[in-house]
CSV table of C-alpha atoms and ligand atoms in Angstrom, one decimal:
chain,number,residue,atom,x,y,z
A,1,UNK,CA,0.0,0.0,0.0
A,2,UNK,CA,1.3,3.5,-0.8
A,3,UNK,CA,1.7,5.6,2.3
A,4,UNK,CA,1.4,9.3,2.1
A,5,UNK,CA,2.3,11.5,5.0
A,6,UNK,CA,1.5,15.2,5.0
A,7,UNK,CA,3.2,17.2,7.7
A,8,UNK,CA,1.7,20.5,8.8
A,9,UNK,CA,2.5,23.0,11.5
A,10,UNK,CA,3.7,26.6,12.1
A,11,UNK,CA,7.1,27.7,10.9
A,12,UNK,CA,9.9,26.1,13.0
A,13,UNK,CA,7.5,23.6,14.6
A,14,UNK,CA,10.1,20.9,13.9
A,15,UNK,CA,8.6,19.4,10.8
A,16,UNK,CA,11.8,19.6,8.7
A,17,UNK,CA,14.0,18.1,11.5
A,18,UNK,CA,11.6,15.2,12.1
A,19,UNK,CA,11.1,14.6,8.4
A,20,UNK,CA,14.8,14.4,7.8
A,21,UNK,CA,15.2,11.9,10.7
A,22,UNK,CA,12.3,9.8,9.5
A,23,UNK,CA,13.4,9.8,5.9
A,24,UNK,CA,16.9,8.7,6.9
A,25,UNK,CA,15.6,5.8,9.1
A,26,UNK,CA,12.8,4.5,7.0
A,27,UNK,CA,13.6,5.4,3.4
A,28,UNK,CA,10.5,7.6,3.1
A,29,UNK,CA,11.2,10.3,0.5
A,30,UNK,CA,11.0,13.8,1.8
A,31,UNK,CA,9.3,16.3,-0.5
A,32,UNK,CA,9.6,19.8,0.9
A,33,UNK,CA,8.2,22.8,-1.0
A,34,UNK,CA,10.4,25.3,0.8
A,35,UNK,CA,13.6,23.4,-0.3
A,36,UNK,CA,12.3,22.9,-3.8
A,37,UNK,CA,11.6,26.6,-4.1
A,38,UNK,CA,15.0,27.6,-2.6
A,39,UNK,CA,16.6,25.3,-5.1
A,40,UNK,CA,14.7,26.9,-8.0
A,41,UNK,CA,15.7,30.3,-6.7
A,42,UNK,CA,19.4,29.2,-6.5
A,43,UNK,CA,19.2,27.9,-10.0
A,44,UNK,CA,17.5,31.1,-11.2
A,45,UNK,CA,14.8,29.1,-13.0
A,46,UNK,CA,11.6,30.9,-14.2
A,47,UNK,CA,9.8,29.5,-11.2
A,48,UNK,CA,12.6,30.6,-8.9
A,49,UNK,CA,12.6,34.1,-10.3
A,50,UNK,CA,8.9,34.4,-9.5
A,51,UNK,CA,9.2,32.8,-6.1
A,52,UNK,CA,12.1,34.9,-4.8
A,53,UNK,CA,10.1,38.0,-4.0
A,54,UNK,CA,7.4,36.1,-2.1
A,55,UNK,CA,9.7,33.9,-0.1
A,56,UNK,CA,11.8,36.9,0.9
A,57,UNK,CA,8.7,38.7,2.1
A,58,UNK,CA,7.3,35.7,4.0
A,59,UNK,CA,4.3,35.4,1.7
A,60,UNK,CA,2.9,32.4,-0.1
A,61,UNK,CA,4.3,31.9,-3.6
A,62,UNK,CA,1.5,32.0,-6.2
A,63,UNK,CA,-0.3,28.7,-6.2
A,64,UNK,CA,0.3,27.8,-9.9
A,65,UNK,CA,4.1,28.0,-9.4
A,66,UNK,CA,4.1,25.7,-6.3
A,67,UNK,CA,1.5,23.4,-7.7
A,68,UNK,CA,3.6,22.8,-10.9
A,69,UNK,CA,6.7,22.1,-8.9
A,70,UNK,CA,4.9,19.7,-6.6
A,71,UNK,CA,3.0,17.9,-9.4
A,72,UNK,CA,6.2,17.2,-11.3
A,73,UNK,CA,7.9,16.0,-8.1
A,74,UNK,CA,5.0,13.7,-7.1
A,75,UNK,CA,5.1,12.0,-10.5
A,76,UNK,CA,8.7,10.8,-10.1
A,77,UNK,CA,9.5,7.1,-9.6
A,78,UNK,CA,11.1,7.4,-6.2
A,79,UNK,CA,7.8,8.6,-4.6
A,80,UNK,CA,5.4,6.0,-6.0
A,81,UNK,CA,5.6,3.9,-2.9
A,82,UNK,CA,5.0,6.9,-0.6
A,83,UNK,CA,6.4,10.2,0.6
A,84,UNK,CA,6.4,12.8,3.3
A,85,UNK,CA,5.0,16.0,2.1
A,86,UNK,CA,6.3,19.0,4.1
A,87,UNK,CA,5.1,22.5,3.4
A,88,UNK,CA,2.3,21.6,1.0
A,89,UNK,CA,-0.6,22.2,1.1
A,90,UNK,CA,-0.5,25.6,2.8
A,91,UNK,CA,-4.0,26.9,2.0
A,92,UNK,CA,-7.4,25.4,1.3
A,93,UNK,CA,-6.9,26.1,-2.4
A,94,UNK,CA,-3.7,24.1,-2.3
A,95,UNK,CA,-5.4,21.3,-0.4
A,96,UNK,CA,-8.0,21.0,-3.2
A,97,UNK,CA,-5.3,21.1,-5.8
A,98,UNK,CA,-3.4,18.3,-4.0
A,99,UNK,CA,-6.6,16.2,-3.9
A,100,UNK,CA,-6.9,16.6,-7.7
A,101,UNK,CA,-3.2,15.8,-8.3
A,102,UNK,CA,-3.3,12.7,-6.2
A,103,UNK,CA,-6.5,11.5,-7.7
A,104,UNK,CA,-4.7,11.4,-11.0
A,105,UNK,CA,-1.3,10.2,-9.8
A,106,UNK,CA,-2.7,7.5,-7.5
A,107,UNK,CA,-5.5,6.2,-9.9
A,108,UNK,CA,-6.0,2.5,-9.3
A,109,UNK,CA,-3.6,2.4,-6.3
A,110,UNK,CA,-4.3,1.5,-2.7
A,111,UNK,CA,-3.2,4.5,-0.6
A,112,UNK,CA,-3.2,5.5,3.0
A,113,UNK,CA,-2.9,9.3,3.6
A,114,UNK,CA,-2.2,10.6,7.1
A,115,UNK,CA,-2.0,14.3,7.9
A,116,UNK,CA,0.2,15.0,10.9
A,117,UNK,CA,-0.2,18.3,12.6
A,118,UNK,CA,2.8,19.5,14.8
A,119,UNK,CA,0.9,20.9,17.7
A,120,UNK,CA,3.1,23.4,19.6
A,121,UNK,CA,2.6,26.7,21.3
A,122,UNK,CA,4.2,29.4,19.2
A,123,UNK,CA,5.8,31.3,22.1
A,124,UNK,CA,9.3,30.0,21.6
A,125,UNK,CA,9.2,29.5,17.9
A,126,UNK,CA,10.6,32.9,17.0
A,127,UNK,CA,13.8,32.1,19.0
A,128,UNK,CA,14.1,28.9,17.1
A,129,UNK,CA,13.9,30.8,13.8
A,130,UNK,CA,16.4,33.5,14.5
A,131,UNK,CA,19.0,31.0,15.8
A,132,UNK,CA,18.4,28.5,13.1
A,133,UNK,CA,21.2,27.7,10.7
A,134,UNK,CA,21.1,25.2,7.9
A,135,UNK,CA,23.6,23.3,5.8
A,136,UNK,CA,23.3,24.3,2.1
A,137,UNK,CA,24.8,21.0,1.1
A,138,UNK,CA,23.1,18.2,3.1
A,139,UNK,CA,20.1,20.2,4.5
A,140,UNK,CA,20.9,19.5,8.2
A,141,UNK,CA,19.3,22.0,10.5
A,142,UNK,CA,21.0,23.4,13.6
A,143,UNK,CA,20.2,25.8,16.4
A,144,UNK,CA,23.2,27.8,17.4
A,145,UNK,CA,21.7,28.7,20.8
A,146,UNK,CA,20.4,25.3,22.0
A,147,UNK,CA,22.4,22.6,20.1
A,148,UNK,CA,26.0,21.8,20.6
A,149,UNK,CA,27.8,22.1,17.3
A,150,UNK,CA,31.2,20.5,16.9
A,151,UNK,CA,32.9,23.4,15.1
A,152,UNK,CA,31.2,26.8,15.2
A,153,UNK,CA,29.5,27.7,11.9
A,154,UNK,CA,30.2,24.4,10.2
A,155,UNK,CA,28.0,21.4,9.5
A,156,UNK,CA,28.6,18.4,11.8
A,157,UNK,CA,27.9,16.0,9.0
A,158,UNK,CA,29.5,17.3,5.9
A,159,UNK,CA,31.7,20.2,7.2
A,160,UNK,CA,30.1,22.8,4.9
A,161,UNK,CA,29.7,26.3,6.2
A,162,UNK,CA,26.3,26.8,7.7
A,163,UNK,CA,24.0,29.6,6.4
A,164,UNK,CA,21.1,31.5,7.8
A,165,UNK,CA,18.0,31.5,5.5
A,166,UNK,CA,17.2,35.0,4.3
A,167,UNK,CA,13.6,34.6,5.6
A,168,UNK,CA,14.8,33.6,9.1
A,169,UNK,CA,15.0,37.1,10.4
A,170,UNK,CA,12.5,38.3,13.1
A,171,UNK,CA,10.8,40.8,10.7
A,172,UNK,CA,10.2,38.2,7.9
A,173,UNK,CA,9.3,35.4,10.4
A,174,UNK,CA,6.5,37.6,11.8
A,175,UNK,CA,5.1,37.8,8.3
A,176,UNK,CA,5.4,34.0,7.9
A,177,UNK,CA,3.4,33.5,11.2
A,178,UNK,CA,0.7,35.8,9.9
A,179,UNK,CA,0.6,33.9,6.6
A,180,UNK,CA,0.4,30.6,8.5
A,181,UNK,CA,-2.5,31.7,10.7
A,182,UNK,CA,-4.5,33.3,8.0
A,183,UNK,CA,-4.0,30.7,5.3
A,184,UNK,CA,-2.6,27.5,6.6
A,185,UNK,CA,-4.2,27.0,10.0
A,186,UNK,CA,-7.7,26.5,8.5
A,187,UNK,CA,-6.4,23.2,7.1
A,188,UNK,CA,-6.4,21.7,10.6
A,189,UNK,CA,-10.2,21.8,10.6
A,190,UNK,CA,-10.4,20.8,7.0
A,191,UNK,CA,-8.4,17.6,7.6
A,192,UNK,CA,-9.9,16.9,11.0
A,193,UNK,CA,-13.4,16.9,9.4
A,194,UNK,CA,-12.1,14.5,6.8
A,195,UNK,CA,-11.0,12.2,9.6
A,196,UNK,CA,-7.3,11.8,8.6
A,197,UNK,CA,-5.7,14.3,10.9
A,198,UNK,CA,-3.4,13.2,13.7
A,199,UNK,CA,-2.3,15.8,16.3
A,200,UNK,CA,1.2,15.3,17.4
A,201,UNK,CA,2.4,16.9,20.6
A,202,UNK,CA,5.5,18.6,19.2
A,203,UNK,CA,6.9,19.9,22.4
A,204,UNK,CA,9.9,18.2,24.0
A,205,UNK,CA,13.3,17.1,22.7
A,206,UNK,CA,13.9,16.1,19.1
A,207,UNK,CA,14.2,12.4,20.2
A,208,UNK,CA,11.1,12.6,22.4
A,209,UNK,CA,9.0,14.0,19.5
A,210,UNK,CA,10.5,11.4,17.1
A,211,UNK,CA,9.4,8.6,19.4
A,212,UNK,CA,5.9,9.9,19.5
A,213,UNK,CA,5.9,10.4,15.7
A,214,UNK,CA,6.9,6.8,15.0
A,215,UNK,CA,3.8,5.6,16.9
A,216,UNK,CA,1.4,7.6,14.7
A,217,UNK,CA,2.7,7.0,11.2
B,301,AMP,P1,9.5,26.7,4.5
B,301,AMP,O1,10.9,26.3,4.1
B,301,AMP,O2,8.5,25.6,4.5
B,301,AMP,O3,9.5,27.6,5.7
B,301,AMP,O4,9.1,27.7,3.2
B,301,AMP,C1,9.8,28.9,3.0
B,301,AMP,C2,8.9,29.8,2.1
B,301,AMP,O5,8.7,29.2,0.8
B,301,AMP,C3,7.5,30.2,2.6
B,301,AMP,O6,7.6,31.2,3.5
B,301,AMP,C4,6.8,30.6,1.3
B,301,AMP,O7,7.2,31.8,0.9
B,301,AMP,C5,7.4,29.5,0.3
B,301,AMP,N1,6.5,28.3,0.3
B,301,AMP,C6,6.9,27.1,0.8
B,301,AMP,N2,5.9,26.2,0.6
B,301,AMP,C7,4.9,26.9,0.0
B,301,AMP,C8,3.6,26.6,-0.5
B,301,AMP,N3,3.0,25.4,-0.3
B,301,AMP,N4,2.9,27.6,-1.1
B,301,AMP,C9,3.3,28.8,-1.3
B,301,AMP,N5,4.6,29.2,-0.8
B,301,AMP,C10,5.3,28.3,-0.2
């Protein structure tokens, strides 16, 4: 059976960190719209050129741009047994688009879809964002305030210099929270009514959350 996991939650709720761990341990393929968009921006593709302005302002990239990127990605061979979708859908419109895409891609297949909502108070998330650094090469995520890092400013896993995302400043993060509450949070109710939402208590250490996550997937 094809297993589709959709991860949702506010910015910096830990989705990316948990997805990377789960993907590494289980072979689930991680499909993350934020990373796909950043890659398109770095490669200066047409989609990347459009996305840049929105990403840097903390706004949602126009739906056609993201939907195209996601649709192409979800058609590829490596995700036909399942995937973890992180960062999509982010609005009701995108949720309906995803339904349509998957109806086409999954026609004739037996599929189990679970939406996991990372339930966490937003009080400390701003701190996580401004101290977050990521590895541009392997995608590892660090927090320079709360995580011990072997060599300052350098990725523990591949020794590449860590970077701060341009949208990880306090000013842009505020916008990203506003966008989340106005456009993405209504999806909790949408999937809850559909009966495939699991609320995951996303407080605690990375390992504690991971243990809880493994019991609900
Ligand atoms: P993330 O890495 O998930 O925090 O995403 C970074 C930024 O990429 C967001 O603030 C948006 O500007 C853009 N983005 C990511 N996913 C989507 C999406 N599903 N729809 C529109 N914009 C998105």
